[in-house]
Amino acid sequence: MNEYMNDLNETVYSYTKLHMFDICPLSYKFNYIDKIERIPPAYFLKGLISHKILEMYGKYRDVDVALSKTIEKYGSFELTMDTFHDIKDYLVESFFKNAKYFEYPIQFDIVDDNNQKRRIYGVIDRIDYDEESGLYEIIDYKYGNTNYTVNNSIQTTLYVLGFFEVFNVDSVKFSYINVKKKNVSSKIFYKNEVNKTYILSLINNIENAV
């Protein structure tokens, strides 16, 4: 039993894992314990495609290159072009004015009251830096009909905690940009004001359930 718990304690948690358990523990079991393969729905794939187009355009500032590399990645001309029409208004220089990093990986430990560490891993879609204000901004692209809000978001908490671990700053802005609905939810967070209690409770529930 102790050996199993040691292995369990070294599990790497992500927003996707925690969010899935929060929404439906049975789905978490099917995906991460039973490892049952499933075919992602079309809207999920379109979300991935929109992320890739925006990432590639941000890097190369060329629409044709962004589309060709996305098609190469996902193998779907039809879905890529359909998604492109939903997000084409974002493929302009001004939208990427302050862009500094794309697909930025973060890995850090979250510590509970008993000094137990849990490893967290995630990939931030984009990090901007405004030289005038000296403020970094974490940007997460969303695609769909859901109204995403920064407040009380598991993803927001994880990425802000991780950002403060990696960057020596006192504050950071987090923004959800829904590139289909064309709306934004933003908030500035300050160091030592981010509440990790709910994240730790989710991890604890997962380990107890397993």
PDB file of C-alpha atoms in Angstrom:
ATOM      1  CA  MET A   1       0.000   0.000   0.000  1.00  0.00           C
ATOM      2  CA  ASN A   2       2.810   2.444   0.858  1.00  0.00           C
ATOM      3  CA  GLU A   3       4.530   1.760  -2.462  1.00  0.00           C
ATOM      4  CA  TYR A   4       1.283   2.524  -4.288  1.00  0.00           C
ATOM      5  CA  MET A   5       0.829   5.782  -2.392  1.00  0.00           C
ATOM      6  CA  ASN A   6       4.381   6.853  -3.272  1.00  0.00           C
ATOM      7  CA  ASP A   7       3.598   6.351  -6.939  1.00  0.00           C
ATOM      8  CA  LEU A   8       0.310   8.184  -6.518  1.00  0.00           C
ATOM      9  CA  ASN A   9       1.969  11.161  -4.850  1.00  0.00           C
ATOM     10  CA  GLU A  10       4.208  11.595  -7.882  1.00  0.00           C
ATOM     11  CA  THR A  11       1.255  11.855 -10.237  1.00  0.00           C
ATOM     12  CA  VAL A  12       1.416  14.969 -12.369  1.00  0.00           C
ATOM     13  CA  TYR A  13      -1.829  16.924 -12.276  1.00  0.00           C
ATOM     14  CA  SER A  14      -3.080  19.278 -14.956  1.00  0.00           C
ATOM     15  CA  TYR A  15      -6.020  21.593 -15.484  1.00  0.00           C
ATOM     16  CA  THR A  16      -7.605  19.026 -17.798  1.00  0.00           C
ATOM     17  CA  LYS A  17      -7.417  16.284 -15.172  1.00  0.00           C
ATOM     18  CA  LEU A  18      -8.686  18.430 -12.321  1.00  0.00           C
ATOM     19  CA  HIS A  19     -11.468  19.972 -14.385  1.00  0.00           C
ATOM     20  CA  MET A  20     -12.649  16.574 -15.612  1.00  0.00           C
ATOM     21  CA  PHE A  21     -12.790  15.173 -12.078  1.00  0.00           C
ATOM     22  CA  ASP A  22     -14.586  18.306 -10.887  1.00  0.00           C
ATOM     23  CA  ILE A  23     -17.242  17.963 -13.597  1.00  0.00           C
ATOM     24  CA  CYS A  24     -17.559  14.168 -13.706  1.00  0.00           C
ATOM     25  CA  PRO A  25     -15.457  11.773 -11.602  1.00  0.00           C
ATOM     26  CA  LEU A  26     -16.635   8.853 -13.754  1.00  0.00           C
ATOM     27  CA  SER A  27     -15.189  10.492 -16.873  1.00  0.00           C
ATOM     28  CA  TYR A  28     -11.917  10.900 -14.997  1.00  0.00           C
ATOM     29  CA  LYS A  29     -11.963   7.173 -14.208  1.00  0.00           C
ATOM     30  CA  PHE A  30     -12.648   6.215 -17.839  1.00  0.00           C
ATOM     31  CA  ASN A  31      -9.888   8.509 -19.157  1.00  0.00           C
ATOM     32  CA  TYR A  32      -7.063   8.336 -16.630  1.00  0.00           C
ATOM     33  CA  ILE A  33      -7.538   5.045 -14.788  1.00  0.00           C
ATOM     34  CA  ASP A  34      -9.258   2.719 -17.261  1.00  0.00           C
ATOM     35  CA  LYS A  35      -7.597   4.578 -20.183  1.00  0.00           C
ATOM     36  CA  ILE A  36     -10.551   4.044 -22.495  1.00  0.00           C
ATOM     37  CA  GLU A  37      -9.918   5.651 -25.870  1.00  0.00           C
ATOM     38  CA  ARG A  38     -12.606   7.971 -27.184  1.00  0.00           C
ATOM     39  CA  ILE A  39     -13.122   9.897 -30.376  1.00  0.00           C
ATOM     40  CA  PRO A  40     -13.121  13.643 -29.625  1.00  0.00           C
ATOM     41  CA  PRO A  41     -16.213  15.517 -30.851  1.00  0.00           C
ATOM     42  CA  ALA A  42     -15.875  17.913 -33.772  1.00  0.00           C
ATOM     43  CA  TYR A  43     -16.201  21.030 -31.604  1.00  0.00           C
ATOM     44  CA  PHE A  44     -13.245  19.857 -29.488  1.00  0.00           C
ATOM     45  CA  LEU A  45     -11.103  19.387 -32.598  1.00  0.00           C
ATOM     46  CA  LYS A  46     -12.113  22.823 -33.890  1.00  0.00           C
ATOM     47  CA  GLY A  47     -10.929  24.285 -30.600  1.00  0.00           C
ATOM     48  CA  LEU A  48      -7.525  22.664 -31.055  1.00  0.00           C
ATOM     49  CA  ILE A  49      -7.375  23.894 -34.643  1.00  0.00           C
ATOM     50  CA  SER A  50      -8.180  27.480 -33.645  1.00  0.00           C
ATOM     51  CA  HIS A  51      -5.374  27.364 -31.059  1.00  0.00           C
ATOM     52  CA  LYS A  52      -2.910  26.090 -33.648  1.00  0.00           C
ATOM     53  CA  ILE A  53      -3.839  28.694 -36.279  1.00  0.00           C
ATOM     54  CA  LEU A  54      -3.410  31.498 -33.737  1.00  0.00           C
ATOM     55  CA  GLU A  55      -0.131  30.064 -32.477  1.00  0.00           C
ATOM     56  CA  MET A  56       1.297  29.679 -35.975  1.00  0.00           C
ATOM     57  CA  TYR A  57       0.174  33.113 -37.091  1.00  0.00           C
ATOM     58  CA  GLY A  58       1.668  34.643 -33.943  1.00  0.00           C
ATOM     59  CA  LYS A  59       5.007  33.022 -34.739  1.00  0.00           C
ATOM     60  CA  TYR A  60       5.146  33.563 -38.495  1.00  0.00           C
ATOM     61  CA  ARG A  61       2.714  36.473 -39.091  1.00  0.00           C
ATOM     62  CA  ASP A  62       1.588  34.796 -42.307  1.00  0.00           C
ATOM     63  CA  VAL A  63      -1.942  33.454 -42.773  1.00  0.00           C
ATOM     64  CA  ASP A  64      -1.012  30.921 -45.470  1.00  0.00           C
ATOM     65  CA  VAL A  65       1.777  29.474 -43.330  1.00  0.00           C
ATOM     66  CA  ALA A  66      -0.521  29.311 -40.294  1.00  0.00           C
ATOM     67  CA  LEU A  67      -3.183  27.433 -42.256  1.00  0.00           C
ATOM     68  CA  SER A  68      -0.769  25.032 -43.979  1.00  0.00           C
ATOM     69  CA  LYS A  69       0.960  24.106 -40.729  1.00  0.00           C
ATOM     70  CA  THR A  70      -2.413  23.568 -39.024  1.00  0.00           C
ATOM     71  CA  ILE A  71      -3.629  21.330 -41.852  1.00  0.00           C
ATOM     72  CA  GLU A  72      -0.337  19.433 -41.657  1.00  0.00           C
ATOM     73  CA  LYS A  73      -0.828  18.967 -37.911  1.00  0.00           C
ATOM     74  CA  TYR A  74      -4.475  17.883 -37.898  1.00  0.00           C
ATOM     75  CA  GLY A  75      -4.933  16.558 -41.420  1.00  0.00           C
ATOM     76  CA  SER A  76      -8.253  18.294 -42.024  1.00  0.00           C
ATOM     77  CA  PHE A  77      -8.533  20.961 -44.693  1.00  0.00           C
ATOM     78  CA  GLU A  78     -12.297  21.327 -44.242  1.00  0.00           C
ATOM     79  CA  LEU A  79     -12.288  21.792 -40.447  1.00  0.00           C
ATOM     80  CA  THR A  80      -9.256  24.071 -40.596  1.00  0.00           C
ATOM     81  CA  MET A  81     -10.812  26.379 -43.178  1.00  0.00           C
ATOM     82  CA  ASP A  82     -14.165  26.364 -41.377  1.00  0.00           C
ATOM     83  CA  THR A  83     -12.444  27.342 -38.126  1.00  0.00           C
ATOM     84  CA  PHE A  84     -10.356  29.959 -39.927  1.00  0.00           C
ATOM     85  CA  HIS A  85     -13.505  31.858 -40.912  1.00  0.00           C
ATOM     86  CA  ASP A  86     -14.528  31.991 -37.238  1.00  0.00           C
ATOM     87  CA  ILE A  87     -11.218  33.489 -36.074  1.00  0.00           C
ATOM     88  CA  LYS A  88      -9.850  35.380 -39.094  1.00  0.00           C
ATOM     89  CA  ASP A  89     -10.585  38.769 -37.504  1.00  0.00           C
ATOM     90  CA  TYR A  90      -7.891  37.991 -34.906  1.00  0.00           C
ATOM     91  CA  LEU A  91      -5.161  37.370 -37.476  1.00  0.00           C
ATOM     92  CA  VAL A  92      -3.869  40.923 -37.498  1.00  0.00           C
ATOM     93  CA  GLU A  93      -0.617  42.448 -36.255  1.00  0.00           C
ATOM     94  CA  SER A  94      -2.317  44.525 -33.545  1.00  0.00           C
ATOM     95  CA  PHE A  95      -3.692  41.418 -31.815  1.00  0.00           C
ATOM     96  CA  PHE A  96      -0.146  40.134 -31.307  1.00  0.00           C
ATOM     97  CA  LYS A  97       1.494  43.473 -30.493  1.00  0.00           C
ATOM     98  CA  ASN A  98       2.702  42.445 -27.015  1.00  0.00           C
ATOM     99  CA  ALA A  99       3.040  38.696 -27.606  1.00  0.00           C
ATOM    100  CA  LYS A 100       6.221  37.315 -26.021  1.00  0.00           C
ATOM    101  CA  TYR A 101       5.733  33.541 -25.652  1.00  0.00           C
ATOM    102  CA  PHE A 102       3.508  30.949 -27.304  1.00  0.00           C
ATOM    103  CA  GLU A 103       2.672  27.498 -25.902  1.00  0.00           C
ATOM    104  CA  TYR A 104       4.697  28.195 -22.757  1.00  0.00           C
ATOM    105  CA  PRO A 105       5.040  25.086 -20.522  1.00  0.00           C
ATOM    106  CA  ILE A 106       4.978  25.479 -16.745  1.00  0.00           C
ATOM    107  CA  GLN A 107       5.701  22.864 -14.094  1.00  0.00           C
ATOM    108  CA  PHE A 108       5.659  23.499 -10.367  1.00  0.00           C
ATOM    109  CA  ASP A 109       4.756  22.001  -6.998  1.00  0.00           C
ATOM    110  CA  ILE A 110       1.708  22.960  -4.991  1.00  0.00           C
ATOM    111  CA  VAL A 111       2.154  22.429  -1.243  1.00  0.00           C
ATOM    112  CA  ASP A 112      -0.599  21.642   1.269  1.00  0.00           C
ATOM    113  CA  ASP A 113      -0.772  22.440   4.999  1.00  0.00           C
ATOM    114  CA  ASN A 114       1.082  19.205   5.811  1.00  0.00           C
ATOM    115  CA  ASN A 115       3.959  20.219   3.525  1.00  0.00           C
ATOM    116  CA  GLN A 116       2.971  17.522   1.021  1.00  0.00           C
ATOM    117  CA  LYS A 117       3.866  18.426  -2.562  1.00  0.00           C
ATOM    118  CA  ARG A 118       1.848  17.711  -5.677  1.00  0.00           C
ATOM    119  CA  ARG A 119       3.329  18.305  -9.128  1.00  0.00           C
ATOM    120  CA  ILE A 120       1.345  20.496 -11.535  1.00  0.00           C
ATOM    121  CA  TYR A 121       1.961  20.766 -15.270  1.00  0.00           C
ATOM    122  CA  GLY A 122       0.336  22.967 -17.881  1.00  0.00           C
ATOM    123  CA  VAL A 123       0.916  24.779 -21.151  1.00  0.00           C
ATOM    124  CA  ILE A 124      -0.051  28.453 -21.368  1.00  0.00           C
ATOM    125  CA  ASP A 125      -1.383  29.405 -24.807  1.00  0.00           C
ATOM    126  CA  ARG A 126       0.328  32.762 -24.829  1.00  0.00           C
ATOM    127  CA  ILE A 127       2.105  35.259 -22.575  1.00  0.00           C
ATOM    128  CA  ASP A 128       2.159  38.962 -23.439  1.00  0.00           C
ATOM    129  CA  TYR A 129       4.324  41.677 -21.933  1.00  0.00           C
ATOM    130  CA  ASP A 130       3.347  45.338 -21.951  1.00  0.00           C
ATOM    131  CA  GLU A 131       6.543  47.396 -21.743  1.00  0.00           C
ATOM    132  CA  GLU A 132       4.671  50.577 -20.832  1.00  0.00           C
ATOM    133  CA  SER A 133       2.939  49.118 -17.770  1.00  0.00           C
ATOM    134  CA  GLY A 134       5.500  46.406 -17.030  1.00  0.00           C
ATOM    135  CA  LEU A 135       2.607  43.933 -16.713  1.00  0.00           C
ATOM    136  CA  TYR A 136       2.624  40.359 -17.986  1.00  0.00           C
ATOM    137  CA  GLU A 137      -0.607  38.865 -19.290  1.00  0.00           C
ATOM    138  CA  ILE A 138      -1.496  35.183 -19.448  1.00  0.00           C
ATOM    139  CA  ILE A 139      -3.796  34.590 -22.398  1.00  0.00           C
ATOM    140  CA  ASP A 140      -5.878  31.463 -22.818  1.00  0.00           C
ATOM    141  CA  TYR A 141      -7.807  30.995 -26.047  1.00  0.00           C
ATOM    142  CA  LYS A 142     -11.278  29.479 -25.877  1.00  0.00           C
ATOM    143  CA  TYR A 143     -13.484  28.391 -28.735  1.00  0.00           C
ATOM    144  CA  GLY A 144     -17.188  27.704 -28.393  1.00  0.00           C
ATOM    145  CA  ASN A 145     -20.501  28.944 -27.065  1.00  0.00           C
ATOM    146  CA  THR A 146     -19.614  28.860 -23.361  1.00  0.00           C
ATOM    147  CA  ASN A 147     -19.128  32.153 -21.531  1.00  0.00           C
ATOM    148  CA  TYR A 148     -15.760  31.661 -19.844  1.00  0.00           C
ATOM    149  CA  THR A 149     -15.013  33.837 -16.835  1.00  0.00           C
ATOM    150  CA  VAL A 150     -11.739  34.253 -14.986  1.00  0.00           C
ATOM    151  CA  ASN A 151     -13.256  34.315 -11.492  1.00  0.00           C
ATOM    152  CA  ASN A 152     -13.281  30.964  -9.662  1.00  0.00           C
ATOM    153  CA  SER A 153     -11.632  29.152 -12.558  1.00  0.00           C
ATOM    154  CA  ILE A 154      -9.467  26.105 -11.817  1.00  0.00           C
ATOM    155  CA  GLN A 155      -7.336  26.888 -14.857  1.00  0.00           C
ATOM    156  CA  THR A 156      -6.830  30.496 -13.826  1.00  0.00           C
ATOM    157  CA  THR A 157      -5.684  29.477 -10.343  1.00  0.00           C
ATOM    158  CA  LEU A 158      -3.242  26.867 -11.648  1.00  0.00           C
ATOM    159  CA  TYR A 159      -1.667  29.063 -14.309  1.00  0.00           C
ATOM    160  CA  VAL A 160      -1.362  32.114 -12.065  1.00  0.00           C
ATOM    161  CA  LEU A 161       0.227  30.031  -9.288  1.00  0.00           C
ATOM    162  CA  GLY A 162       2.635  28.521 -11.805  1.00  0.00           C
ATOM    163  CA  PHE A 163       3.425  31.895 -13.338  1.00  0.00           C
ATOM    164  CA  PHE A 164       4.415  33.340  -9.976  1.00  0.00           C
ATOM    165  CA  GLU A 165       6.693  30.344  -9.432  1.00  0.00           C
ATOM    166  CA  VAL A 166       8.486  30.902 -12.751  1.00  0.00           C
ATOM    167  CA  PHE A 167       8.483  34.715 -13.125  1.00  0.00           C
ATOM    168  CA  ASN A 168       9.736  37.064 -10.434  1.00  0.00           C
ATOM    169  CA  VAL A 169       6.800  39.492 -10.498  1.00  0.00           C
ATOM    170  CA  ASP A 170       4.237  40.762  -7.985  1.00  0.00           C
ATOM    171  CA  SER A 171       1.211  40.775 -10.277  1.00  0.00           C
ATOM    172  CA  VAL A 172      -0.074  39.254 -13.509  1.00  0.00           C
ATOM    173  CA  LYS A 173      -3.133  39.685 -15.684  1.00  0.00           C
ATOM    174  CA  PHE A 174      -5.098  36.628 -16.821  1.00  0.00           C
ATOM    175  CA  SER A 175      -7.421  36.794 -19.840  1.00  0.00           C
ATOM    176  CA  TYR A 176      -9.781  34.333 -21.449  1.00  0.00           C
ATOM    177  CA  ILE A 177     -10.370  35.213 -25.101  1.00  0.00           C
ATOM    178  CA  ASN A 178     -13.234  33.358 -26.747  1.00  0.00           C
ATOM    179  CA  VAL A 179     -12.224  33.620 -30.384  1.00  0.00           C
ATOM    180  CA  LYS A 180     -15.573  32.350 -31.636  1.00  0.00           C
ATOM    181  CA  LYS A 181     -17.906  34.503 -29.534  1.00  0.00           C
ATOM    182  CA  LYS A 182     -15.389  37.368 -29.569  1.00  0.00           C
ATOM    183  CA  ASN A 183     -15.551  38.187 -25.879  1.00  0.00           C
ATOM    184  CA  VAL A 184     -12.913  38.599 -23.188  1.00  0.00           C
ATOM    185  CA  SER A 185     -12.792  38.028 -19.430  1.00  0.00           C
ATOM    186  CA  SER A 186      -9.774  39.496 -17.607  1.00  0.00           C
ATOM    187  CA  LYS A 187      -8.505  40.079 -14.083  1.00  0.00           C
ATOM    188  CA  ILE A 188      -5.249  41.187 -12.454  1.00  0.00           C
ATOM    189  CA  PHE A 189      -3.935  38.848  -9.727  1.00  0.00           C
ATOM    190  CA  TYR A 190      -1.428  39.717  -7.025  1.00  0.00           C
ATOM    191  CA  LYS A 191       1.156  37.431  -5.499  1.00  0.00           C
ATOM    192  CA  ASN A 192       0.127  35.622  -2.292  1.00  0.00           C
ATOM    193  CA  GLU A 193      -3.547  36.455  -2.931  1.00  0.00           C
ATOM    194  CA  VAL A 194      -4.335  33.376  -5.023  1.00  0.00           C
ATOM    195  CA  ASN A 195      -6.358  30.799  -3.099  1.00  0.00           C
ATOM    196  CA  LYS A 196      -5.145  27.245  -3.739  1.00  0.00           C
ATOM    197  CA  THR A 197      -7.559  25.576  -1.274  1.00  0.00           C
ATOM    198  CA  TYR A 198     -10.004  24.294  -3.875  1.00  0.00           C
ATOM    199  CA  ILE A 199      -7.192  22.890  -6.035  1.00  0.00           C
ATOM    200  CA  LEU A 200      -5.788  20.972  -3.058  1.00  0.00           C
ATOM    201  CA  SER A 201      -9.237  19.691  -2.122  1.00  0.00           C
ATOM    202  CA  LEU A 202      -9.761  18.366  -5.667  1.00  0.00           C
ATOM    203  CA  ILE A 203      -6.393  16.580  -5.583  1.00  0.00           C
ATOM    204  CA  ASN A 204      -7.251  15.119  -2.202  1.00  0.00           C
ATOM    205  CA  ASN A 205     -10.626  13.900  -3.495  1.00  0.00           C
ATOM    206  CA  ILE A 206      -8.981  12.298  -6.523  1.00  0.00           C
ATOM    207  CA  GLU A 207      -6.450  10.421  -4.399  1.00  0.00           C
ATOM    208  CA  ASN A 208      -9.107   9.288  -1.940  1.00  0.00           C
ATOM    209  CA  ALA A 209     -11.343   8.112  -4.781  1.00  0.00           C
ATOM    210  CA  VAL A 210      -8.525   6.228  -6.489  1.00  0.00           C
TER     211      VAL A 210
END
